[in-house]
Each structure stands twice: as C-alpha cells, then as structure tokens.
Coordinates of C-alpha atoms in Angstrom, one line a residue:
M255 CA 6.4 29.5 32.7
N256 CA 2.7 28.5 32.2
I257 CA 1.5 25.6 30.0
R258 CA 0.3 27.9 27.2
N259 CA 3.7 29.5 26.7
I260 CA 5.4 26.2 26.8
A261 CA 3.1 25.0 24.1
V262 CA 3.8 28.0 22.0
M263 CA 7.5 27.4 22.3
F264 CA 7.1 23.7 21.5
Y265 CA 4.9 24.2 18.3
S266 CA 7.1 27.1 17.2
G267 CA 10.2 24.9 17.3
I268 CA 8.6 22.0 15.5
L269 CA 7.3 24.4 12.9
V270 CA 10.7 25.9 12.2
S271 CA 12.3 22.5 12.0
S272 CA 9.6 21.1 9.7
V273 CA 9.8 24.1 7.3
G274 CA 13.6 23.5 6.9
T275 CA 13.1 19.8 6.4
F276 CA 10.3 20.0 3.8
A277 CA 12.0 22.8 1.9
F278 CA 15.1 20.8 1.7
N279 CA 13.3 17.7 0.3
L280 CA 11.5 19.7 -2.3
A281 CA 14.7 21.4 -3.4
L282 CA 16.5 18.1 -3.4
V283 CA 14.2 16.7 -6.1
A284 CA 14.3 19.9 -8.2
F285 CA 18.1 20.3 -8.1
M286 CA 18.8 16.6 -8.8
L287 CA 16.7 16.8 -11.9
K288 CA 18.5 20.0 -12.9
A289 CA 21.8 18.2 -12.3
N290 CA 20.7 15.5 -14.8
F291 CA 19.8 12.9 -12.2
S292 CA 16.6 11.0 -13.2
L293 CA 13.3 11.2 -11.3
A294 CA 13.9 7.6 -10.3
D295 CA 17.3 8.6 -8.7
A296 CA 15.7 11.4 -6.8
T297 CA 12.7 9.4 -5.6
L298 CA 14.9 6.5 -4.6
I299 CA 16.5 8.8 -2.0
L300 CA 13.2 10.1 -0.9
A301 CA 12.0 6.4 -0.5
L302 CA 15.1 5.5 1.4
Q303 CA 14.7 8.6 3.6
R304 CA 11.3 7.2 4.6
F305 CA 11.9 3.4 4.6
I306 CA 15.1 3.0 6.5
P307 CA 14.1 5.4 9.3
M308 CA 10.8 3.6 9.5
L309 CA 12.7 0.4 10.2
F310 CA 14.5 2.1 13.1
T311 CA 11.3 3.6 14.4
A312 CA 9.5 0.2 14.2
A313 CA 12.3 -1.5 16.1
W314 CA 13.1 1.1 18.8
G315 CA 10.4 3.7 18.6
H316 CA 8.9 2.5 21.9
L317 CA 12.0 3.6 23.7
T318 CA 10.6 7.1 23.5
D319 CA 8.2 6.1 26.2
V320 CA 11.1 5.8 28.7
I321 CA 13.6 8.5 27.4
P322 CA 13.0 12.1 28.6
P323 CA 11.3 13.6 25.5
R324 CA 12.7 17.1 25.8
R325 CA 16.3 15.9 26.0
L326 CA 15.9 13.4 23.2
I327 CA 14.4 16.1 20.8
A328 CA 17.2 18.6 21.6
F329 CA 20.1 16.1 21.0
A330 CA 18.4 14.7 17.9
E331 CA 18.0 18.1 16.3
I332 CA 21.6 19.1 16.9
F333 CA 22.8 15.8 15.5
A334 CA 20.6 16.2 12.4
S335 CA 22.1 19.7 11.8
M336 CA 25.6 18.0 11.7
A337 CA 24.4 15.7 9.0
S338 CA 23.1 18.7 7.1
V339 CA 26.5 20.4 7.3
A340 CA 28.1 17.2 5.9
L341 CA 25.6 17.3 3.0
Y342 CA 26.8 20.9 2.1
F343 CA 30.3 19.6 1.3
V344 CA 29.0 16.5 -0.5
W345 CA 26.7 18.3 -3.0
Q346 CA 28.7 18.9 -6.3
E347 CA 25.7 19.0 -8.7
A348 CA 26.2 16.6 -11.5
N349 CA 29.5 15.4 -10.0
T350 CA 27.9 14.5 -6.7
N351 CA 28.7 11.1 -5.2
Y352 CA 25.2 9.6 -5.3
L353 CA 25.8 6.9 -2.7
L354 CA 27.3 9.3 -0.1
L355 CA 24.4 11.8 -0.8
A356 CA 21.9 9.1 -0.1
I357 CA 23.7 7.9 3.1
L358 CA 23.7 11.4 4.6
C359 CA 20.1 12.1 3.6
V360 CA 19.0 8.8 5.3
T361 CA 21.1 9.4 8.4
R362 CA 19.5 12.8 8.8
S363 CA 16.0 11.3 8.4
I364 CA 16.7 8.5 10.9
V365 CA 17.5 11.1 13.6
V366 CA 14.5 13.2 12.8
S367 CA 12.0 10.3 12.7
F368 CA 13.1 8.7 15.9
Q369 CA 11.9 11.7 18.0
I370 CA 8.3 11.4 16.7
G371 CA 7.1 9.5 19.8
S372 CA 8.7 12.1 22.1
R373 CA 7.0 14.9 20.2
N374 CA 3.6 13.2 20.6
R375 CA 4.1 12.6 24.3
I376 CA 4.8 16.3 24.9
N377 CA 1.8 17.2 22.6
K378 CA -0.6 15.0 24.7
F379 CA 0.7 16.7 27.9
F380 CA -1.0 19.9 26.6
S381 CA -4.4 18.1 26.2
D382 CA -7.1 17.5 28.9
D383 CA -8.9 14.2 29.3
T384 CA -11.7 15.1 26.8
Y385 CA -11.8 14.2 23.1
S386 CA -12.1 17.9 22.3
G387 CA -8.9 18.7 24.0
N388 CA -7.0 15.8 22.4
A389 CA -8.4 16.7 19.0
R390 CA -7.4 20.3 19.4
Q391 CA -3.8 19.5 20.2
A392 CA -3.6 16.8 17.6
I393 CA -4.7 19.3 15.0
W394 CA -2.2 21.9 16.2
F395 CA 0.5 19.2 16.0
N396 CA -0.4 18.4 12.4
K397 CA -0.3 22.1 11.6
A398 CA 3.2 22.5 13.1
T399 CA 4.4 19.5 11.2
Q400 CA 2.6 18.9 7.9
G401 CA 1.2 22.4 8.0
A402 CA 4.7 23.7 7.7
T403 CA 4.5 22.9 4.0
L404 CA 2.5 26.2 3.7
F405 CA 5.8 28.0 4.4
S406 CA 8.3 25.5 3.1
G407 CA 6.6 25.5 -0.2
L408 CA 7.1 29.2 -0.6
L409 CA 10.7 28.9 0.7
A410 CA 11.4 26.0 -1.7
W411 CA 9.9 28.0 -4.7
F412 CA 12.2 30.9 -3.7
I413 CA 15.3 28.7 -3.4
I414 CA 14.6 26.8 -6.6
S415 CA 14.1 30.0 -8.5
N416 CA 17.1 31.9 -7.1
F417 CA 19.7 29.7 -5.5
D418 CA 21.1 26.2 -5.4
L419 CA 20.7 23.1 -3.2
R420 CA 23.5 24.3 -0.8
F421 CA 21.3 27.3 0.2
A422 CA 18.5 24.8 1.1
I423 CA 21.0 22.8 3.1
I424 CA 22.0 25.8 5.1
V425 CA 18.4 26.6 5.9
D426 CA 17.8 23.0 6.9
A427 CA 20.8 23.0 9.3
V428 CA 19.8 26.3 10.9
S429 CA 16.2 25.1 11.4
F430 CA 17.4 22.0 13.3
I431 CA 19.7 24.1 15.5
V432 CA 16.8 26.6 16.3
N433 CA 14.5 23.8 17.3
G434 CA 17.3 22.1 19.3
I435 CA 17.8 25.4 21.3
I436 CA 14.1 25.8 21.8
A437 CA 13.9 22.2 23.2
F438 CA 16.7 22.9 25.6
M439 CA 14.8 26.1 26.8
I440 CA 11.5 24.3 27.4
P441 CA 11.1 23.6 31.2
N442 CA 11.2 20.0 32.4
I443 CA 7.8 18.2 32.2
E444 CA 7.0 15.2 34.3
F445 CA 5.8 12.2 32.3
A446 CA 4.6 8.8 33.5
Q447 CA 6.9 6.1 32.0
A448 CA 5.4 3.1 30.2
T449 CA 7.2 0.7 32.5
K450 CA 10.6 0.3 34.2
T451 CA 11.4 -2.5 31.7
I452 CA 11.5 -2.0 28.0
S453 CA 8.6 -3.8 26.2
K454 CA 9.1 -5.9 23.0
W455 CA 9.2 -3.9 19.8
S456 CA 6.1 -5.6 18.5
Q457 CA 3.9 -4.5 21.5
K458 CA 3.4 -1.0 20.1
F459 CA 1.9 -2.4 16.9
R460 CA -0.5 -4.6 18.9
D461 CA -1.5 -1.6 21.0
L462 CA -2.1 0.5 17.9
F463 CA -4.5 -1.9 16.4
T464 CA -6.2 -2.7 19.7
I465 CA -6.8 0.8 20.9
N466 CA -8.8 1.9 17.8
R467 CA -8.8 -0.7 15.0
Q468 CA -11.2 1.2 12.7
A469 CA -9.3 4.5 12.9
I470 CA -5.9 2.9 12.0
T471 CA -7.4 0.9 9.2
L472 CA -8.9 4.0 7.7
D473 CA -5.6 5.7 8.3
M474 CA -3.7 3.2 6.2
I475 CA -6.2 3.4 3.4
L476 CA -6.1 7.2 3.4
V477 CA -2.3 7.3 3.3
T478 CA -2.2 4.8 0.5
S479 CA -4.4 7.1 -1.6
M480 CA -1.8 9.8 -1.3
M481 CA 1.4 7.7 -1.3
G482 CA 4.4 9.1 -3.0
T483 CA 3.3 12.7 -2.5
V484 CA 6.6 14.4 -3.5
A485 CA 7.1 12.4 -6.6
Y486 CA 3.5 12.8 -7.5
T487 CA 3.6 16.5 -7.2
S488 CA 6.8 16.6 -9.3
R489 CA 4.9 14.8 -12.1
I490 CA 2.1 17.3 -11.9
A491 CA 4.6 20.2 -12.1
G492 CA 5.9 18.8 -15.3
N493 CA 8.7 20.7 -17.1
D494 CA 8.5 23.6 -14.6
Q495 CA 9.7 22.2 -11.3
S496 CA 9.4 25.5 -9.5
W497 CA 5.6 24.7 -9.4
I498 CA 6.5 22.0 -6.8
G499 CA 6.8 24.8 -4.3
I500 CA 3.5 26.4 -5.3
Y501 CA 1.6 23.1 -5.0
T502 CA 3.2 22.5 -1.7
V503 CA 2.1 25.9 -0.4
S504 CA -1.5 24.9 -1.4
Y505 CA -1.0 21.6 0.5
G506 CA 0.2 23.4 3.6
L507 CA -2.7 25.9 3.4
A508 CA -5.1 22.9 3.2
V509 CA -3.7 21.6 6.5
W510 CA -4.5 24.8 8.3
V511 CA -7.9 25.5 6.6
S512 CA -9.2 21.9 7.2
G513 CA -8.0 22.0 10.8
F514 CA -10.2 25.0 11.4
L515 CA -13.2 23.5 9.6
E516 CA -12.8 20.2 11.4
R517 CA -12.9 21.9 14.8
S518 CA -16.1 23.9 13.9
V519 CA -17.9 22.7 10.8
T520 CA -17.1 19.3 9.2
N521 CA -16.8 17.2 12.4
K522 CA -20.4 16.0 12.2
I523 CA -20.1 14.9 8.5
S524 CA -19.0 11.4 7.6
S525 CA -15.6 11.0 5.9
I526 CA -17.4 9.4 2.9
P527 CA -17.9 12.7 0.9
F528 CA -14.3 13.7 1.7
F529 CA -13.0 10.5 0.3
S530 CA -15.2 11.1 -2.8
V531 CA -13.7 14.5 -3.3
L532 CA -10.2 13.1 -2.8
G533 CA -10.7 10.4 -5.5
L534 CA -12.3 12.8 -7.9
G535 CA -9.4 15.3 -7.5
C536 CA -6.8 12.7 -8.3
I537 CA -8.7 11.9 -11.6
L538 CA -9.1 15.5 -12.6
L539 CA -5.4 16.2 -12.1
G540 CA -4.8 13.6 -14.9
V541 CA -7.2 15.4 -17.1
V542 CA -6.0 19.0 -16.7
P543 CA -2.9 19.5 -18.7
G544 CA 0.3 20.8 -17.0
P545 CA 0.7 23.1 -14.0
G546 CA -1.6 26.2 -13.7
S547 CA -4.3 27.8 -11.7
V548 CA -6.9 25.2 -12.4
S549 CA -4.7 22.2 -11.3
L550 CA -3.7 24.3 -8.3
L551 CA -7.3 24.8 -7.3
I552 CA -8.0 21.0 -7.7
C553 CA -5.0 20.2 -5.6
F554 CA -6.1 22.5 -2.8
V555 CA -9.7 21.0 -2.7
R556 CA -8.2 17.5 -2.8
D557 CA -5.8 18.2 0.0
C558 CA -8.5 19.8 2.2
A559 CA -10.4 16.6 1.9
F560 CA -7.4 14.5 2.7
W561 CA -6.5 16.6 5.8
T562 CA -10.0 16.8 7.1
I563 CA -10.0 13.0 7.4
F564 CA -6.4 12.8 8.7
H565 CA -7.1 15.4 11.5
R566 CA -10.1 13.4 12.8
I567 CA -8.2 10.1 12.7
S568 CA -5.4 11.8 14.7
G569 CA -7.8 13.0 17.3
H570 CA -9.4 9.6 17.7
I571 CA -6.0 7.8 18.2
Q572 CA -4.5 10.4 20.5
H573 CA -7.7 10.5 22.7
D574 CA -7.9 6.7 22.9
T575 CA -4.2 6.0 23.6
P576 CA -3.1 6.0 27.3
D577 CA -0.4 8.6 28.1
N578 CA 2.2 5.9 29.0
K579 CA 1.8 4.1 25.6
L580 CA 1.6 7.2 23.3
G581 CA 5.3 7.2 22.3
G582 CA 5.2 3.6 21.2
V583 CA 1.8 3.9 19.5
S584 CA 2.8 7.1 17.7
S585 CA 6.0 5.4 16.5
A586 CA 4.0 2.4 15.3
R587 CA 1.6 4.6 13.4
S588 CA 4.4 6.6 11.9
S589 CA 6.2 3.5 10.8
I590 CA 3.2 2.2 8.9
M591 CA 2.6 5.6 7.2
V592 CA 6.2 6.0 6.3
A593 CA 6.4 2.5 4.8
I594 CA 3.4 3.3 2.6
F595 CA 4.8 6.8 1.6
A596 CA 8.2 5.4 1.0
T597 CA 6.9 2.6 -1.3
G598 CA 4.8 5.3 -3.0
E599 CA 7.8 7.5 -3.8
F600 CA 9.7 4.7 -5.4
L601 CA 6.7 3.4 -7.4
V602 CA 5.7 6.8 -8.7
G603 CA 9.2 7.5 -9.8
L604 CA 9.7 4.1 -11.3
G605 CA 6.4 4.1 -13.1
A606 CA 6.5 7.7 -14.4
P607 CA 7.7 6.9 -17.9
K608 CA 5.0 4.3 -18.4
V609 CA 2.0 5.3 -16.4
S610 CA 0.1 8.4 -17.4
L611 CA -1.1 10.9 -14.8
L612 CA -4.7 10.0 -15.6
S613 CA -4.0 6.3 -15.0
E614 CA -2.3 7.1 -11.7
G615 CA -5.2 9.3 -10.7
I616 CA -7.7 6.5 -11.4
L617 CA -5.6 4.1 -9.2
R618 CA -5.6 6.6 -6.4
A619 CA -9.3 7.1 -6.7
S620 CA -9.8 3.4 -6.6
V621 CA -8.1 3.3 -3.2
A622 CA -10.3 6.1 -2.0
L623 CA -13.3 4.0 -3.1
C624 CA -12.1 1.2 -0.9
A625 CA -12.3 3.6 2.0
I626 CA -15.8 4.4 1.1
V627 CA -16.8 0.8 1.0
Y628 CA -15.1 0.1 4.3
L629 CA -17.0 3.0 5.9
L630 CA -20.3 1.8 4.6
T631 CA -19.7 -1.5 6.3
Q632 CA -18.8 0.2 9.6
T633 CA -22.2 1.9 10.3
R634 CA -21.4 2.9 13.9
T635 CA -18.4 4.9 12.9
R636 CA -20.7 7.3 11.0
K637 CA -22.8 8.1 14.1
A638 CA -22.0 10.9 16.6
S639 CA -20.4 9.6 19.8
K640 CA -21.4 10.4 23.3
D641 CA -18.0 12.0 24.0
G642 CA -18.4 14.5 21.1
R643 CA -15.7 13.0 18.9
S644 CA -15.7 13.6 15.1
I645 CA -17.5 11.1 12.9
L646 CA -15.3 8.6 11.1

C-alpha cells in the first residue's frame, strides 16, 4: 500500500472518530439542559473532560514517542468505545447519577487524549523535510480533527432535534470502533524512537518552548481568546439550543476554508489583521441579539480568522520539531491548550448568570489585542522566511 492510501485511511479514521466525539459533546450539553441540569453542571463535565486528561497527557504524553503509534491508537479507540457503551446505560435524563456520568465522560476523554502524540507522529511521517510539506499535513490533520465539527455540527443538530442523548452515545461508540478497525488495518510504519530510556515528563515542555518560543506564545494567547468554546456557543444559541449544531457547522466549515486560504492566499499576510477580526467578531456577537443568520455570519468570519492563525502556528511547530520528539511536544502543546479550554468552559458556565455576552466579547477582544501587541514587538515574525513558511 502506498503512502497516499495510508494517509487517506489515517485521516478518514480520525475524521470519523472526531465527528462522533464532537457530536456527543454538543448533544451532552443540550440534553443536560433539557433534563433540567444547569449550564454550570454541563460545563463542569466539559471542563473535567479537558482538565483531567490534560494532567495525564502532561505526565505521560511523552511515552507516545516510544510506544508504537498504530497499536496505541487502535487499542485506545476500542477502550473508548467501551466507556461510551457504559454511558448508554448510565444516562437516565433527569434521574441520571451525575457523578457516575462525569466519571465515565472523563475516562473516555483520557483514553482519547492520550493518543494525540501518536497521531501527530504518524501525521509527520506523511510530510517531507520542507516547511510546505509539514504545513500541508498539519492543515490536513486540523481538518480531520477540528474540521470534523463541520459534520458533527450537522449530526448534533439532527440528534438534538429528533432523538435523545442515547442515540448520540451510540454514534460515538460506533465512531470509536470504526477508527480502531482502520488503525488495525494500516500497515506498520517504522518510526525513530526518542530514546531507549524514557525522559522526564517535564522535558517535553522544555522542548516545546525551546523549539519555537514565539509560535507557542502566540498559540497560548490565541487559544485563550476562544477558551470555553462549547459553553460560549451555548450562550450565543440562547433559548434554542439546536443552534449549537448550526454554529458548530459554521466552525467546522471555517477550518476547511481557512486551511485552503492559508495554503494559497493568506500565508503572506501577518496574523495582526486576523486577530483584529477575531476580537471584533467576539464584540459583535454580544451586540447582535439571539441566534440568527447575522450572528451565524459573524461566527463564521471570526472562526476563519482564528483557524487561519492556528493553521500557520501548527505548521511552524510541526516543521521545527524533530521526528523523535514530536510525540512529547505535541502532548505538551495539547496539555497547555486543554488546560486553557477547560478553564474557559468552567468560567463561562459559572459567569453566565452575571456576565453579559457583550462583556464577555470585550474580554475576548482584549486577549486578541494582547496578541497584536506581542506581534508588533516581534518584528521578525512578520517577515517572510527563507524556507517559505507563513508569516506569524
């Protein structure tokens, strides 16, 4: 089997698994609210689903540099499907045992999150030594993971409108099984191991900030501006939670559109105007009342700006990271992002009764402004590089 066919199998499996995961998370929030749980209850589970797996990834994510990636992904997906099956029997709507629900959701997320380093190792295998090759595969990886929201949003909208959470759980479990089977079918790929001895857990964080300090700093600011995405989208949807799915479709479409533009049009433009659009979009979402076509358009433009920046940062980090350290570095980056997103889910849900959407939008715009100030002080990041990489 040639490399191209292996890549298609790899991305297809991740896409299927990601669609099921995102659809479940969106449906979980909507159906918990329908079952008279508070937004804070729902977002606490979302936060725990991010925060606790982040701790595991931070502590042991570097092990993905020494464990065969194909095998790890396959077993992780099958185990995650078993956790989903358990969720099916636990969900009893308003009578659901909240603690048990949270434990199973977190367990499922731990298994999924741990394989991030393995996925990135396989993804880099498909790249050549050029920045262009690494950027191309990094964008395809983003499309297969976060771009899955284009399809999961539609699926979540369909499930929320016509079924219950148990249907979403079934879809989630099946998607894990499908990706696990695909991972088993992928031929063995030879990888250089980081070392015969396991490095300290902290080494991957040192590597991350040493390899490209500017890119990861910008990465953290960018993610902070969009922290608590699911809870934030739920607030924008207001009384009609079926709009969560529609907004998520827009989010996923933005991943794909911005990926195309970043490869051909926007890569020579500084990230400053995109951060400006991101901040302005957050403010406008606090001005436009309720869900509708206008707020949907604003979300799409805002998300295109976000993903244009995220794609180029991913390309920089993947290109600059040695093959034998990519598992650990990817895990470290993921841990930082998840910690920020998890904190955001909790804070957005907790502050929803007291903080208006406009005030929240202004806070997010202020974070985007910090990125602009940072970029203005880093003049060399706004100049074209000799290796043809996108301008930070």
